[in-house]
mmCIF file of C-alpha atoms in Angstrom:
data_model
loop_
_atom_site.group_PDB
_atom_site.id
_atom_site.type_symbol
_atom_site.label_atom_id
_atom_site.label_comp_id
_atom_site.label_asym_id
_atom_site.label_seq_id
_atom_site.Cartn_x
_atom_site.Cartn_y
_atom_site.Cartn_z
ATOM 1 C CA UNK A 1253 0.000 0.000 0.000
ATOM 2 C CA UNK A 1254 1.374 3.521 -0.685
ATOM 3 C CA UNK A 1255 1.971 5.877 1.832
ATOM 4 C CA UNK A 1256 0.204 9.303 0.577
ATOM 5 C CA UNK A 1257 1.094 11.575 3.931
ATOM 6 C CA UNK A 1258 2.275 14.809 4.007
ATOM 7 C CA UNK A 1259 5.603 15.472 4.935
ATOM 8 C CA UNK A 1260 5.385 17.770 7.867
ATOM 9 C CA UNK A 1261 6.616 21.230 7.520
ATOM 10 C CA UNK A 1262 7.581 23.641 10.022
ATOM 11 C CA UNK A 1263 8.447 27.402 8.434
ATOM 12 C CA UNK A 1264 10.092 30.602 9.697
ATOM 13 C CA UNK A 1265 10.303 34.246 8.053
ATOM 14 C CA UNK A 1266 12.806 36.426 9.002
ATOM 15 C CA UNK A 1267 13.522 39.935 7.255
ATOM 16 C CA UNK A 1268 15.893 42.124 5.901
ATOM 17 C CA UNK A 1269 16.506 45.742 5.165
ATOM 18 C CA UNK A 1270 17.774 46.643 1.496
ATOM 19 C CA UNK A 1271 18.568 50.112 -0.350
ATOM 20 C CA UNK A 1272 15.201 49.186 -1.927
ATOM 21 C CA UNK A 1273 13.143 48.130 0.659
ATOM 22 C CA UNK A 1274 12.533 44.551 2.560
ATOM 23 C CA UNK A 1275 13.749 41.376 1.808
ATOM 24 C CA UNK A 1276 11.615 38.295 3.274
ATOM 25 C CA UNK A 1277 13.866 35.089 3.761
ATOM 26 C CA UNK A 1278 10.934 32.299 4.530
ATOM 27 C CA UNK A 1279 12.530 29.213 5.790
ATOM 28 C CA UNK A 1280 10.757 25.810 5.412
ATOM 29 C CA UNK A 1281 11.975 22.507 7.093
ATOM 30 C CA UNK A 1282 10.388 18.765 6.090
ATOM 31 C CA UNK A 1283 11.927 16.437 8.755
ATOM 32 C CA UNK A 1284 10.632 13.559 7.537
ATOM 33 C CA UNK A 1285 11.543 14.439 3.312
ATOM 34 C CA UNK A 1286 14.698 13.179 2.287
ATOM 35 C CA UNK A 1287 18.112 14.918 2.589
ATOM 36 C CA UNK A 1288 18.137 18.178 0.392
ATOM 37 C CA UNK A 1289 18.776 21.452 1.082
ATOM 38 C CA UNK A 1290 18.229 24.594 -1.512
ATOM 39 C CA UNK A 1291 18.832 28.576 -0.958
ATOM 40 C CA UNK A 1292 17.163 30.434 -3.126
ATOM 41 C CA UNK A 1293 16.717 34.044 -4.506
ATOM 42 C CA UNK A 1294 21.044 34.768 -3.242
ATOM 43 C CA UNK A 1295 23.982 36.148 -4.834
ATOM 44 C CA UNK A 1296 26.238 32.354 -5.982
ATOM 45 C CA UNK A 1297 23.012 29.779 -4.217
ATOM 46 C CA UNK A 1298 25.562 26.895 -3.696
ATOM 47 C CA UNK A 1299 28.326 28.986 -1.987
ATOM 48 C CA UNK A 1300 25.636 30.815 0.264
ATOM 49 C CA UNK A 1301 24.442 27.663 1.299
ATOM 50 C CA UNK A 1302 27.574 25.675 2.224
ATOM 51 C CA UNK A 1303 28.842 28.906 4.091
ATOM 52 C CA UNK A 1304 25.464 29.279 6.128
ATOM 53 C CA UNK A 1305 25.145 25.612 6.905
ATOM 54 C CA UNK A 1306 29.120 25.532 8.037
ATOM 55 C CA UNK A 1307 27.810 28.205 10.507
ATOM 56 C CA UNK A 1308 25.284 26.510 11.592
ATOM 57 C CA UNK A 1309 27.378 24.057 12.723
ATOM 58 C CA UNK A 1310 30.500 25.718 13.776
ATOM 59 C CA UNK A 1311 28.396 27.946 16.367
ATOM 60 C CA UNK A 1312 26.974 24.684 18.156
ATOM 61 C CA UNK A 1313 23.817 23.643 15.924
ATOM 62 C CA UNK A 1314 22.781 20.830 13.852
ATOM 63 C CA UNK A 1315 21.703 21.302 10.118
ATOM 64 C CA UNK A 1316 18.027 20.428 9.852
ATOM 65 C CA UNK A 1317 17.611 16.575 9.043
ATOM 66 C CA UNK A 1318 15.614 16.608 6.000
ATOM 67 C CA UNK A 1319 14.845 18.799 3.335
ATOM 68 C CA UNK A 1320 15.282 22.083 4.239
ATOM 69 C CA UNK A 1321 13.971 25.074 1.173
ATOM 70 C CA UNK A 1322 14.993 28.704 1.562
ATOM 71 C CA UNK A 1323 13.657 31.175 -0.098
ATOM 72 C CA UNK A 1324 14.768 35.339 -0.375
ATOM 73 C CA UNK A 1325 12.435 37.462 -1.934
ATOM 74 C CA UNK A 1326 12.174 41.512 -2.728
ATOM 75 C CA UNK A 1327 10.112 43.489 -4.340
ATOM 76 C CA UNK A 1328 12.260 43.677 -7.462
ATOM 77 C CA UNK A 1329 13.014 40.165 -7.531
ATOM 78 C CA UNK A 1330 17.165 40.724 -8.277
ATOM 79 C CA UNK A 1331 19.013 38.273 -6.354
ATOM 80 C CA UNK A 1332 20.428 39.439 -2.562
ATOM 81 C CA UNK A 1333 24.226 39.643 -1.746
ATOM 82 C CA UNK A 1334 25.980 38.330 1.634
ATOM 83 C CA UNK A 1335 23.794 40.882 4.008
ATOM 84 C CA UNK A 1336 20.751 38.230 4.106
ATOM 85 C CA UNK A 1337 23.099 35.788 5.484
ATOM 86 C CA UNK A 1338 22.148 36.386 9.313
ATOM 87 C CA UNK A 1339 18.651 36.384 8.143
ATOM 88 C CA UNK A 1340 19.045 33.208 6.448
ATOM 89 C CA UNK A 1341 20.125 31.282 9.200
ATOM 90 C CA UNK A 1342 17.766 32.772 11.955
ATOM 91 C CA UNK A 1343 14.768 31.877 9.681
ATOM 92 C CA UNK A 1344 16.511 28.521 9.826
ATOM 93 C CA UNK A 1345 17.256 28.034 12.896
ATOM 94 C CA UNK A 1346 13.389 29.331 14.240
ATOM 95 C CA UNK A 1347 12.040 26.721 12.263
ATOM 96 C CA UNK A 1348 14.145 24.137 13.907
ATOM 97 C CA UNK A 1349 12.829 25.417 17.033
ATOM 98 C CA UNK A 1350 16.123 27.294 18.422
ATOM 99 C CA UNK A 1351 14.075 30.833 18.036
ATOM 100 C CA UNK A 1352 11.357 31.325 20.074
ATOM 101 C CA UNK A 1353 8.027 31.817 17.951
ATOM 102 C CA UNK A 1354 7.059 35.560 17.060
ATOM 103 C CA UNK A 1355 10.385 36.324 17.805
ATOM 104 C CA UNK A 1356 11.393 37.724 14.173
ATOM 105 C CA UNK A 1357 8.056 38.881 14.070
ATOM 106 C CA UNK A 1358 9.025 42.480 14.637
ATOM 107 C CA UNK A 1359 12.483 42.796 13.896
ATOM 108 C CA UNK A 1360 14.875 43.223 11.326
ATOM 109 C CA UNK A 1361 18.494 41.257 11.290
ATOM 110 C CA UNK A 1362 20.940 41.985 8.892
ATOM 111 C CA UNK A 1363 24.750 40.911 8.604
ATOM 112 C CA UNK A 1364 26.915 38.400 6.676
ATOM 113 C CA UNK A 1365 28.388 35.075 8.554
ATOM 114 C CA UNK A 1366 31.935 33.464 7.866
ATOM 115 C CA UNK A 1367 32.427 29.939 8.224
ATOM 116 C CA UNK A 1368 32.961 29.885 12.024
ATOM 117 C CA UNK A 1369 29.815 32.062 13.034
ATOM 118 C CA UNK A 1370 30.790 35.169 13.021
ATOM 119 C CA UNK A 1371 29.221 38.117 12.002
ATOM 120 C CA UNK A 1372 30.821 40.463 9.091
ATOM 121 C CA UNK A 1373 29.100 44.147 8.271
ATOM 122 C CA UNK A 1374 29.623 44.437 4.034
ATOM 123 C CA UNK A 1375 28.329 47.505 2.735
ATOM 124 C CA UNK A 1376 24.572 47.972 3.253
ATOM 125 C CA UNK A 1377 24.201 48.212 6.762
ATOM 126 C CA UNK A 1378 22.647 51.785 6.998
ATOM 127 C CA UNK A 1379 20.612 51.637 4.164
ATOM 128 C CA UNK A 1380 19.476 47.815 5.568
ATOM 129 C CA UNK A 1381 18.746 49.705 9.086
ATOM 130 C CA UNK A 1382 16.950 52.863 7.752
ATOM 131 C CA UNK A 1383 14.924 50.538 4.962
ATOM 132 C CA UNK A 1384 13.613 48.152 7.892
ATOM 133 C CA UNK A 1385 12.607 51.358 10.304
ATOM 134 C CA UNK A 1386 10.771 52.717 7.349
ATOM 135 C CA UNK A 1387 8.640 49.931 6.781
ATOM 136 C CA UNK A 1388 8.123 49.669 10.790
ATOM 137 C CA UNK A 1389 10.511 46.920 12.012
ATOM 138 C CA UNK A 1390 12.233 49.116 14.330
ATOM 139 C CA UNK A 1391 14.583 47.098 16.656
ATOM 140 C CA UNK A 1392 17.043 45.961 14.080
ATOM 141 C CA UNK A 1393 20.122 43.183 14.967
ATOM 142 C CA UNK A 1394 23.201 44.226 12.860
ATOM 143 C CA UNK A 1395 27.373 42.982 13.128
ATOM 144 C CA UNK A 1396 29.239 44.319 16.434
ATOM 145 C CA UNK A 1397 31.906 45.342 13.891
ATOM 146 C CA UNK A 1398 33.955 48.051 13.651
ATOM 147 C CA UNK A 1399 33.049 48.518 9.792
ATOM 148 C CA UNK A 1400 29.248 48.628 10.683
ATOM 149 C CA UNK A 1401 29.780 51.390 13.365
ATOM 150 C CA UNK A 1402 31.375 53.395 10.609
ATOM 151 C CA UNK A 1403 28.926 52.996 7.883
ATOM 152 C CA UNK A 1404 26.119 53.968 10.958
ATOM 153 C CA UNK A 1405 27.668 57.160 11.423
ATOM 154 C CA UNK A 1406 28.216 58.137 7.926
ATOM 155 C CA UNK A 1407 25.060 59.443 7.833
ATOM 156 C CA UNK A 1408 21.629 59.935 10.013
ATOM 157 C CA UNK A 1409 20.144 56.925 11.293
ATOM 158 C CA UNK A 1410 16.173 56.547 11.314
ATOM 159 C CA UNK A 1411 15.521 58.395 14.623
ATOM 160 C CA UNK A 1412 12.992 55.184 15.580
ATOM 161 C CA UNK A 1413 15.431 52.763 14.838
ATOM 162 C CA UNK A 1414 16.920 50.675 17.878
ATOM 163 C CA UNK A 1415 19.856 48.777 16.802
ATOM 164 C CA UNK A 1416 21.319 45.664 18.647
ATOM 165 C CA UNK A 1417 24.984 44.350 17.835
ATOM 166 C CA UNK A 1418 26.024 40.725 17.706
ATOM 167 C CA UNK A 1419 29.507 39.424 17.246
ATOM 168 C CA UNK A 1420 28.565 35.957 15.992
ATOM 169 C CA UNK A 1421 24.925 33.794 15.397
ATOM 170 C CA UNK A 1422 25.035 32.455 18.563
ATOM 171 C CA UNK A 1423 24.559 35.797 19.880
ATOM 172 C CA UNK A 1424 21.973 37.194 17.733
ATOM 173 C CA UNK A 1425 19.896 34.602 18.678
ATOM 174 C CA UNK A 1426 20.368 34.819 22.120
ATOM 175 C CA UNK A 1427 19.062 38.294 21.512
ATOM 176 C CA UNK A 1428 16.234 37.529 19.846
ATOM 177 C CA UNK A 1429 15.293 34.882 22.153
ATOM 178 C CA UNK A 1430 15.555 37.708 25.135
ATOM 179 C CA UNK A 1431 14.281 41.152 23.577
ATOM 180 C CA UNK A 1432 10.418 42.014 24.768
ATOM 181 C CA UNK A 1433 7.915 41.322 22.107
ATOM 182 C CA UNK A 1434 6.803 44.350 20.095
ATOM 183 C CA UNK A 1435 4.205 44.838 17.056
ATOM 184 C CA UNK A 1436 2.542 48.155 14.842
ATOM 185 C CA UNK A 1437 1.250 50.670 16.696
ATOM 186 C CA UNK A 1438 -2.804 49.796 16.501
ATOM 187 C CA UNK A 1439 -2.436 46.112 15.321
ATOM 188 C CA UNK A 1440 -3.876 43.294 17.375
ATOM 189 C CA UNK A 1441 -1.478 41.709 20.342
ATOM 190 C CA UNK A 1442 -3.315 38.882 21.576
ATOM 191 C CA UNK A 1443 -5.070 39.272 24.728
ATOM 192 C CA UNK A 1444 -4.125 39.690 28.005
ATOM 193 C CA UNK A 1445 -3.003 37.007 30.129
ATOM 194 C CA UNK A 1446 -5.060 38.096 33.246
ATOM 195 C CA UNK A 1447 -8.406 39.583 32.299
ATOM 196 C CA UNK A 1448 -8.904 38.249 28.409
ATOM 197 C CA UNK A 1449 -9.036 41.635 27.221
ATOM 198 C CA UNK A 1450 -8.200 42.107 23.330
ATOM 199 C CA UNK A 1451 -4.992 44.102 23.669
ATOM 200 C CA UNK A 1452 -3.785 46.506 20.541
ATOM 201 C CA UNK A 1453 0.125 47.687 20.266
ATOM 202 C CA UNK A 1454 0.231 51.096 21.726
ATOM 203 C CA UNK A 1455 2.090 54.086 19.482
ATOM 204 C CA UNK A 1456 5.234 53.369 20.051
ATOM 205 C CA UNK A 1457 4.666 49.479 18.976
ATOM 206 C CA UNK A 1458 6.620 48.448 21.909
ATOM 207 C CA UNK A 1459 3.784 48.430 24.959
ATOM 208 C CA UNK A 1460 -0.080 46.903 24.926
ATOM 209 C CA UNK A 1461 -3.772 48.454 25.747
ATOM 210 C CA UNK A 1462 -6.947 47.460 25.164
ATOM 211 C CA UNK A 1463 -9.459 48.790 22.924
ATOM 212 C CA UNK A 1464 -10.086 51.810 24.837
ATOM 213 C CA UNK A 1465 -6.548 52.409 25.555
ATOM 214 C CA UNK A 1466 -5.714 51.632 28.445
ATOM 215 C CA UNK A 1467 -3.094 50.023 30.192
ATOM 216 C CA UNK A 1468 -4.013 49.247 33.900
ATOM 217 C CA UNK A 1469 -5.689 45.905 34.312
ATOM 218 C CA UNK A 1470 -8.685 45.236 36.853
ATOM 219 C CA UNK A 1471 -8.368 41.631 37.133
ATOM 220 C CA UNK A 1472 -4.893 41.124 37.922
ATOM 221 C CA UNK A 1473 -4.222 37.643 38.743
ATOM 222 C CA UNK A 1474 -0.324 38.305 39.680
ATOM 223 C CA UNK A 1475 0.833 40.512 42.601
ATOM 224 C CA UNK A 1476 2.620 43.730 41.494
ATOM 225 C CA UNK A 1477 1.096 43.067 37.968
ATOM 226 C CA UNK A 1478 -1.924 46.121 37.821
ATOM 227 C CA UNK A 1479 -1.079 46.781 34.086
ATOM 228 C CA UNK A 1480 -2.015 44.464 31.391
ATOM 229 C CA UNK A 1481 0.351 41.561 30.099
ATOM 230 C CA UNK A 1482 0.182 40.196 26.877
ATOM 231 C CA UNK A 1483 -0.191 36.357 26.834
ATOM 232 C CA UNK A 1484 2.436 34.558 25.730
#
């Protein structure tokens, strides 16, 4: 008898400032497909994806077992150079389950890996940073790097832009796994884990309040906790 089940797939997007706009890296993992793995939508596919999985591995994690499909798209649909590298391997690594989930909801990484880990800043970085606070990802994860630092202070940074520095992948996601959940100011947040209110993200995307905006809580099932806190 043939066995006609679907592979399961877990997925992960993670995105990407460019001088252009946003690049979305989707990552998606079949554990149970056969051995493959395929990044597309990169500067030299083959190269990218030997240097990301190396990485992977060097900084303490296993490739995926299975088939693992990655995919970088932008709006103009040219290919996208080393700076989607970090954002290639989170996406990976969050469908593997190493990221939390939601955690590259909100944020922006950007940076190029080496074969050990480690995080590189090739040209781009501003442009990646100011491109991602435009379209609203604000908190943005870029290389601890002296070349980075430079290229930030060549000229203005988006004023509601807050950048984080890694030195390698282990790091970034550490960060990721440990920064407070934010969203778009207005958008729906879930509801709040002590009175089942809707909540909304406030203005600056970064705090919650309910539908009539506001923030203390008049069911508070934790002591100290008279504002409300978004479920998890």
């Amino acid at each position: 008898m043939n066995d006609s089940r679907t592979p399961t797939e877990r997925r992960a997007t993670a995105r990407v400032g460019t001088a252009d706009g946003i690049a979305t890296v989707l990552a998606r993992i079949w554990p149970d497909a056969p051995d493959a793995s395929v990044i597309l939508g990169v500067d030299h596919e083959r190269e990218t994806r030997d240097r990301i999985r190396a990485a992977l591995i060097n900084s303490g994690y296993e490739w995926p077992d299975g088939t693992v499909n990655v995919q970088v798209t932008r709006d103009d649909h040219r290919p996208y150079g080393t700076l989607s590298d970090l954002a290639i391997a989170c996406a990976i690594l969050a469908a593997a389950g190493h990221i939390h989930e939601g955690a590259l909801d909100r944020i922006a990484v950007t940076g190029e890996l080496d074969l050990a880990g480690w995080l590189r800043a090739p040209e781009g970085i501003l442009a990646s940073v100011n491109a991602a606070a435009a379209d609203g990802l604000t908190t943005v994860i870029v290389p601890d790097a002296t070349t980075a630092s430079e290229q930030l202070h060549q000229a203005p940074v988006d004023p509601t832009a807050t950048v984080h520095t890694a030195t390698c992948l282990p790091e970034a996601v550490r960060l990721l796994n440990t920064l407070p959940q934010q969203g778009r100011p207005g958008e729906d947040a879930g509801t709040c884990a002590q009175c089942d209110r809707t909540l909304v993200w406030d203005r600056t995307g970064k705090g919650v309040n309910d539908e009539w905006g506001e923030y203390l809580c008049y069911s508070p099932r934790r002591p100290g906790k008279a504002v409300h806190v978004l479920s998890q």
